[in-house]
Short mmCIF file of C-alpha atoms and ligand atoms in Angstrom, two decimals:
data_model
loop_
_atom_site.label_atom_id
_atom_site.label_comp_id
_atom_site.label_asym_id
_atom_site.label_seq_id
_atom_site.Cartn_x
_atom_site.Cartn_y
_atom_site.Cartn_z
CA UNK A 1 -45.43 -21.43 -7.33
CA UNK A 2 -43.77 -21.25 -10.73
CA UNK A 3 -39.25 -20.34 -11.77
CA UNK A 4 -40.84 -17.73 -13.72
CA UNK A 5 -41.80 -16.57 -9.80
CA UNK A 6 -39.08 -16.85 -8.45
CA UNK A 7 -36.07 -13.99 -8.09
CA UNK A 8 -32.81 -14.69 -9.31
CA UNK A 9 -31.89 -13.45 -5.87
CA UNK A 10 -34.39 -16.34 -4.35
CA UNK A 11 -36.83 -14.36 -3.50
CA UNK A 12 -40.14 -16.18 -3.73
CA UNK A 13 -42.42 -14.52 -5.98
CA UNK A 14 -45.23 -14.24 -3.88
CA UNK A 15 -42.95 -12.54 -1.53
CA UNK A 16 -41.13 -10.09 -3.43
CA UNK A 17 -45.04 -9.17 -4.61
CA UNK A 18 -46.18 -8.26 -1.15
CA UNK A 19 -43.17 -6.32 -0.66
CA UNK A 20 -43.91 -3.92 -3.71
CA UNK A 21 -47.18 -3.62 -3.43
CA UNK A 22 -46.76 -2.68 0.46
CA UNK A 23 -43.86 -0.31 -0.53
CA UNK A 24 -46.48 1.67 -3.32
CA UNK A 25 -49.26 1.16 -0.91
CA UNK A 26 -46.51 3.67 1.76
CA UNK A 27 -45.78 5.91 -1.63
CA UNK A 28 -49.44 6.29 -1.94
CA UNK A 29 -50.05 7.58 1.82
CA UNK A 30 -47.31 9.43 1.50
CA UNK A 31 -49.19 11.85 -1.12
CA UNK A 32 -47.32 10.16 -4.71
CA UNK A 33 -50.81 10.15 -6.65
CA UNK A 34 -49.15 9.61 -10.43
CA UNK A 35 -50.32 5.90 -10.95
CA UNK A 36 -47.23 5.92 -14.08
CA UNK A 37 -44.88 6.69 -11.14
CA UNK A 38 -45.76 4.24 -9.26
CA UNK A 39 -46.47 1.24 -11.83
CA UNK A 40 -42.31 2.41 -13.04
CA UNK A 41 -41.33 2.09 -9.63
CA UNK A 42 -42.61 -1.72 -9.36
CA UNK A 43 -41.03 -2.56 -12.96
CA UNK A 44 -37.14 -1.52 -11.75
CA UNK A 45 -36.02 -4.17 -10.25
CA UNK A 46 -34.71 -2.62 -7.64
CA UNK A 47 -33.17 -5.26 -5.65
CA UNK A 48 -30.31 -5.83 -8.58
CA UNK A 49 -28.90 -1.75 -7.78
CA UNK A 50 -28.23 -3.20 -4.07
CA UNK A 51 -25.65 -5.24 -3.27
CA UNK A 52 -26.36 -8.95 -2.30
CA UNK A 53 -26.36 -8.57 1.20
CA UNK A 54 -29.35 -5.92 0.82
CA UNK A 55 -31.29 -7.54 -1.40
CA UNK A 56 -33.80 -8.35 1.38
CA UNK A 57 -34.19 -4.91 2.30
CA UNK A 58 -34.37 -3.59 -1.39
CA UNK A 59 -38.14 -2.93 -1.02
CA UNK A 60 -37.97 -0.73 1.92
CA UNK A 61 -38.46 2.73 1.94
CA UNK A 62 -35.24 3.70 2.42
CA UNK A 63 -31.74 5.29 1.34
CA UNK A 64 -29.20 2.12 1.23
CA UNK A 65 -25.48 2.26 1.16
CA UNK A 66 -24.06 1.35 -2.73
CA UNK A 67 -20.31 2.17 -1.83
CA UNK A 68 -18.19 5.14 -2.03
CA UNK A 69 -19.92 6.73 0.56
CA UNK A 70 -23.10 7.36 -1.42
CA UNK A 71 -26.43 5.74 -1.32
CA UNK A 72 -29.26 4.42 -3.66
CA UNK A 73 -32.13 7.20 -3.25
CA UNK A 74 -35.22 6.58 -1.16
CA UNK A 75 -37.90 4.44 -2.83
CA UNK A 76 -40.08 8.09 -1.83
CA UNK A 77 -37.79 10.74 -2.69
CA UNK A 78 -37.35 8.97 -6.43
CA UNK A 79 -41.58 8.66 -6.28
CA UNK A 80 -41.63 12.34 -5.64
CA UNK A 81 -39.38 13.79 -7.82
CA UNK A 82 -39.95 11.97 -11.11
CA UNK A 83 -43.73 12.87 -9.91
CA UNK A 84 -41.89 16.37 -9.77
CA UNK A 85 -40.03 16.26 -13.71
CA UNK A 86 -43.81 15.71 -14.98
CA UNK A 87 -42.69 13.04 -17.62
CA UNK A 88 -44.95 12.39 -20.42
CA UNK A 89 -42.67 10.37 -21.97
CA UNK A 90 -40.00 11.02 -24.96
CA UNK A 91 -38.57 14.00 -23.20
CA UNK A 92 -34.49 14.30 -22.94
CA UNK A 93 -33.82 13.99 -19.33
CA UNK A 94 -29.72 14.78 -17.82
CA UNK A 95 -29.20 12.70 -14.66
CA UNK A 96 -26.16 14.23 -12.42
CA UNK A 97 -25.55 11.51 -9.58
CA UNK A 98 -26.00 8.57 -11.37
CA UNK A 99 -24.95 6.03 -8.28
CA UNK A 100 -26.37 2.61 -8.95
CA UNK A 101 -28.50 3.85 -12.07
CA UNK A 102 -31.84 3.04 -10.04
CA UNK A 103 -33.48 6.43 -10.51
CA UNK A 104 -31.67 6.42 -14.15
CA UNK A 105 -33.35 2.73 -14.23
CA UNK A 106 -37.05 4.70 -13.00
CA UNK A 107 -37.11 7.37 -15.80
CA UNK A 108 -35.78 5.32 -18.21
CA UNK A 109 -39.18 3.20 -17.96
CA UNK A 110 -41.13 6.11 -17.76
CA UNK A 111 -40.26 7.17 -21.89
CA UNK A 112 -37.34 9.01 -21.46
CA UNK A 113 -33.92 9.44 -23.26
CA UNK A 114 -31.56 9.39 -19.89
CA UNK A 115 -28.48 11.15 -20.20
CA UNK A 116 -26.78 10.58 -16.75
CA UNK A 117 -23.39 11.69 -14.89
CA UNK A 118 -21.72 10.46 -11.95
CA UNK A 119 -18.22 11.37 -11.17
CA UNK A 120 -17.57 8.35 -9.68
CA UNK A 121 -16.55 5.90 -12.51
CA UNK A 122 -17.20 2.71 -10.54
CA UNK A 123 -20.03 3.79 -10.07
CA UNK A 124 -20.87 5.14 -13.38
CA UNK A 125 -19.71 1.64 -15.02
CA UNK A 126 -21.57 -0.46 -12.39
CA UNK A 127 -24.60 1.31 -13.11
CA UNK A 128 -23.98 0.96 -17.20
CA UNK A 129 -23.41 -2.60 -17.43
CA UNK A 130 -26.02 -2.88 -15.02
CA UNK A 131 -28.82 -0.50 -16.73
CA UNK A 132 -27.60 -2.06 -20.43
CA UNK A 133 -28.41 -5.99 -18.69
CA UNK A 134 -31.84 -4.63 -17.81
CA UNK A 135 -32.27 -3.20 -21.31
CA UNK A 136 -32.23 -0.33 -21.01
CA UNK A 137 -30.32 2.36 -23.63
CA UNK A 138 -29.22 5.04 -20.98
CA UNK A 139 -25.96 7.23 -21.83
CA UNK A 140 -23.46 7.43 -18.62
CA UNK A 141 -20.42 9.52 -18.36
CA UNK A 142 -18.19 9.93 -15.57
CA UNK A 143 -17.85 13.60 -14.46
CA UNK A 144 -18.37 16.98 -12.79
CA UNK A 145 -22.59 17.18 -13.62
CA UNK A 146 -22.43 20.13 -11.61
CA UNK A 147 -21.34 21.62 -14.82
CA UNK A 148 -23.98 19.97 -16.52
CA UNK A 149 -22.84 17.78 -19.79
CA UNK A 150 -22.94 20.36 -22.92
CA UNK A 151 -22.44 18.31 -25.52
CA UNK A 152 -26.33 16.74 -25.39
CA UNK A 153 -27.80 20.07 -24.44
CA UNK A 154 -30.46 21.46 -24.33
CA UNK A 155 -32.78 19.43 -22.52
CA UNK A 156 -36.43 19.76 -21.59
CA UNK A 157 -35.93 18.07 -17.64
CA UNK A 158 -33.35 18.37 -15.39
CA UNK A 159 -32.87 16.07 -11.81
CA UNK A 160 -30.04 16.12 -9.66
CA UNK A 161 -29.54 14.10 -6.61
CA UNK A 162 -26.74 15.44 -4.62
CA UNK A 163 -27.61 18.67 -2.51
CA UNK A 164 -26.29 21.67 -4.51
CA UNK A 165 -25.02 24.91 -2.29
CA UNK A 166 -27.68 26.30 -4.45
CA UNK A 167 -29.30 26.27 -8.20
CA UNK A 168 -26.66 25.69 -9.74
CA UNK A 169 -25.57 28.37 -13.73
CA UNK A 170 -24.22 25.69 -15.91
CA UNK A 171 -27.44 22.98 -15.49
CA UNK A 172 -29.60 26.48 -15.56
CA UNK A 173 -27.89 27.87 -19.22
CA UNK A 174 -28.70 23.95 -20.31
CA UNK A 175 -32.26 22.88 -19.35
CA UNK A 176 -34.87 24.68 -22.78
CA UNK A 177 -36.38 27.68 -22.38
CA UNK A 178 -39.32 26.05 -23.36
CA UNK A 179 -40.87 24.88 -20.36
CA UNK A 180 -37.47 22.92 -19.34
CA UNK A 181 -37.63 22.03 -16.07
CA UNK A 182 -35.07 20.93 -13.52
CA UNK A 183 -35.13 19.17 -9.52
CA UNK A 184 -32.95 19.84 -7.59
CA UNK A 185 -32.41 19.28 -3.40
CA UNK A 186 -30.86 22.46 -2.76
CA UNK A 187 -29.13 23.70 0.42
CA UNK A 188 -25.72 21.95 3.63
CA UNK A 189 -26.21 18.43 4.58
CA UNK A 190 -29.05 18.82 7.61
CA UNK A 191 -31.22 21.60 5.79
CA UNK A 192 -31.42 21.07 2.01
CA UNK A 193 -35.03 21.62 0.48
CA UNK A 194 -36.36 20.01 -2.67
CA UNK A 195 -36.68 23.04 -5.24
CA UNK A 196 -38.81 22.44 -8.53
CA UNK A 197 -37.52 25.47 -11.53
CA UNK A 198 -39.51 26.32 -14.25
CA UNK A 199 -37.84 27.91 -17.25
CA UNK A 200 -40.38 30.19 -19.37
CA UNK A 201 -38.49 31.73 -21.75
CA UNK A 202 -36.32 33.98 -19.95
CA UNK A 203 -37.98 33.80 -16.96
CA UNK A 204 -37.13 31.64 -13.84
CA UNK A 205 -40.17 30.20 -11.71
CA UNK A 206 -39.33 28.14 -8.62
CA UNK A 207 -41.09 26.35 -6.12
CA UNK A 208 -40.66 24.18 -3.29
CA UNK A 209 -41.16 20.93 -3.18
CA UNK A 210 -40.60 19.77 0.74
CA UNK A 211 -37.29 18.81 3.45
CA UNK A 212 -35.08 16.08 1.96
CA UNK A 213 -31.86 15.06 2.62
CA UNK A 214 -28.31 14.55 0.01
CA UNK A 215 -25.39 13.60 -0.08
CA UNK A 216 -24.17 16.86 -1.35
CA UNK A 217 -22.93 17.68 -5.18
CA UNK A 218 -19.46 17.74 -5.37
CA UNK A 219 -17.88 19.77 -7.76
CA UNK A 220 -17.10 23.57 -9.51
CA UNK A 221 -20.97 24.41 -9.52
CA UNK A 222 -21.31 23.18 -6.10
CA UNK A 223 -19.51 22.48 -3.00
CA UNK A 224 -15.84 22.15 -2.73
CA UNK A 225 -14.82 18.05 -2.47
CA UNK A 226 -11.58 17.15 -0.14
CA UNK A 227 -8.44 17.86 -1.18
CA UNK A 228 -7.10 14.11 -0.54
CA UNK A 229 -10.81 12.82 -1.47
CA UNK A 230 -10.02 10.29 -4.66
CA UNK A 231 -11.19 10.64 -7.46
N1 LIG B 1 -30.03 8.56 -7.45
C1 LIG B 1 -28.93 7.20 -6.96
C2 LIG B 1 -28.23 7.52 -6.15
C3 LIG B 1 -27.63 9.03 -5.61
S1 LIG B 1 -26.38 9.69 -4.90
C4 LIG B 1 -29.41 6.28 -6.76
O1 LIG B 1 -30.39 5.99 -6.51
O2 LIG B 1 -28.82 5.19 -6.60
C5 LIG B 1 -25.62 10.98 -5.17
C6 LIG B 1 -24.50 10.78 -6.46
O3 LIG B 1 -24.58 11.95 -6.83
C7 LIG B 1 -23.70 9.79 -6.35
O4 LIG B 1 -23.17 8.16 -6.41
C8 LIG B 1 -22.50 10.97 -6.20
O5 LIG B 1 -21.49 10.31 -6.19
C9 LIG B 1 -22.64 12.20 -7.42
N2 LIG B 1 -22.50 12.76 -7.63
C10 LIG B 1 -22.46 13.88 -6.29
N3 LIG B 1 -21.29 15.26 -6.74
C11 LIG B 1 -21.79 15.11 -8.26
C12 LIG B 1 -20.99 15.26 -9.64
N4 LIG B 1 -20.45 17.07 -9.36
N5 LIG B 1 -21.05 14.93 -10.85
C13 LIG B 1 -22.05 13.80 -10.23
N6 LIG B 1 -22.12 13.16 -9.75
C14 LIG B 1 -21.94 13.56 -8.28
#
């Protein structure tokens, strides 16, 4: 083993490569078939998106805490949502709920131009710093993403990483009418469906992808937040 094989966090290269291979094998078994998506996941150093004490669990197929009561999404869910976006490269993508920035990095790896909105400023700051450090040119904004991000609309794709009570109307309005696609979890805490909505001119076609569990989308076109909640 050479130094070049070691990850900066100290895990030997071969061990890390083994963990990545095991995760990809599990994702394939779970039905992820898009090799471009799997390759993008393998390229994004997930250990960098969690705190150092969780780095050894970074390649497990699990959501992990990232602070502010939020979690980094499970790799399977990131893969499934990314696959559902059907990116071919060059799309303008709006992401709601930056969190750690992990999903953001996967989208950027696939050649998307990403605009991401996060309501917790500390998470947005940390994600912006890390993504820049990894060489991704991504715009991260602090705000209520349930209202989308009008300045850069329309978007070819919109991905929402928090569960909404229903498809937020402002997001539909910011989706390209010409084949634009929105992927988001819809439903209350214990009963959410991953939904894809495609715009074909004036029509929208909705399909269900499967059951998921996300933190709530808190905002004007999402769930109400607690009065005393820190913003
Ligand atoms: N995909 C991210 C995890 C996102 S967790 C990752 O892999 O790290 C969902 C995120 O949505 C949380 O960070 C939460 O703060 C954020 N969120 C919830 N409601 C929001 C809103 N209305 N606007 C923007 N972000 C929101």
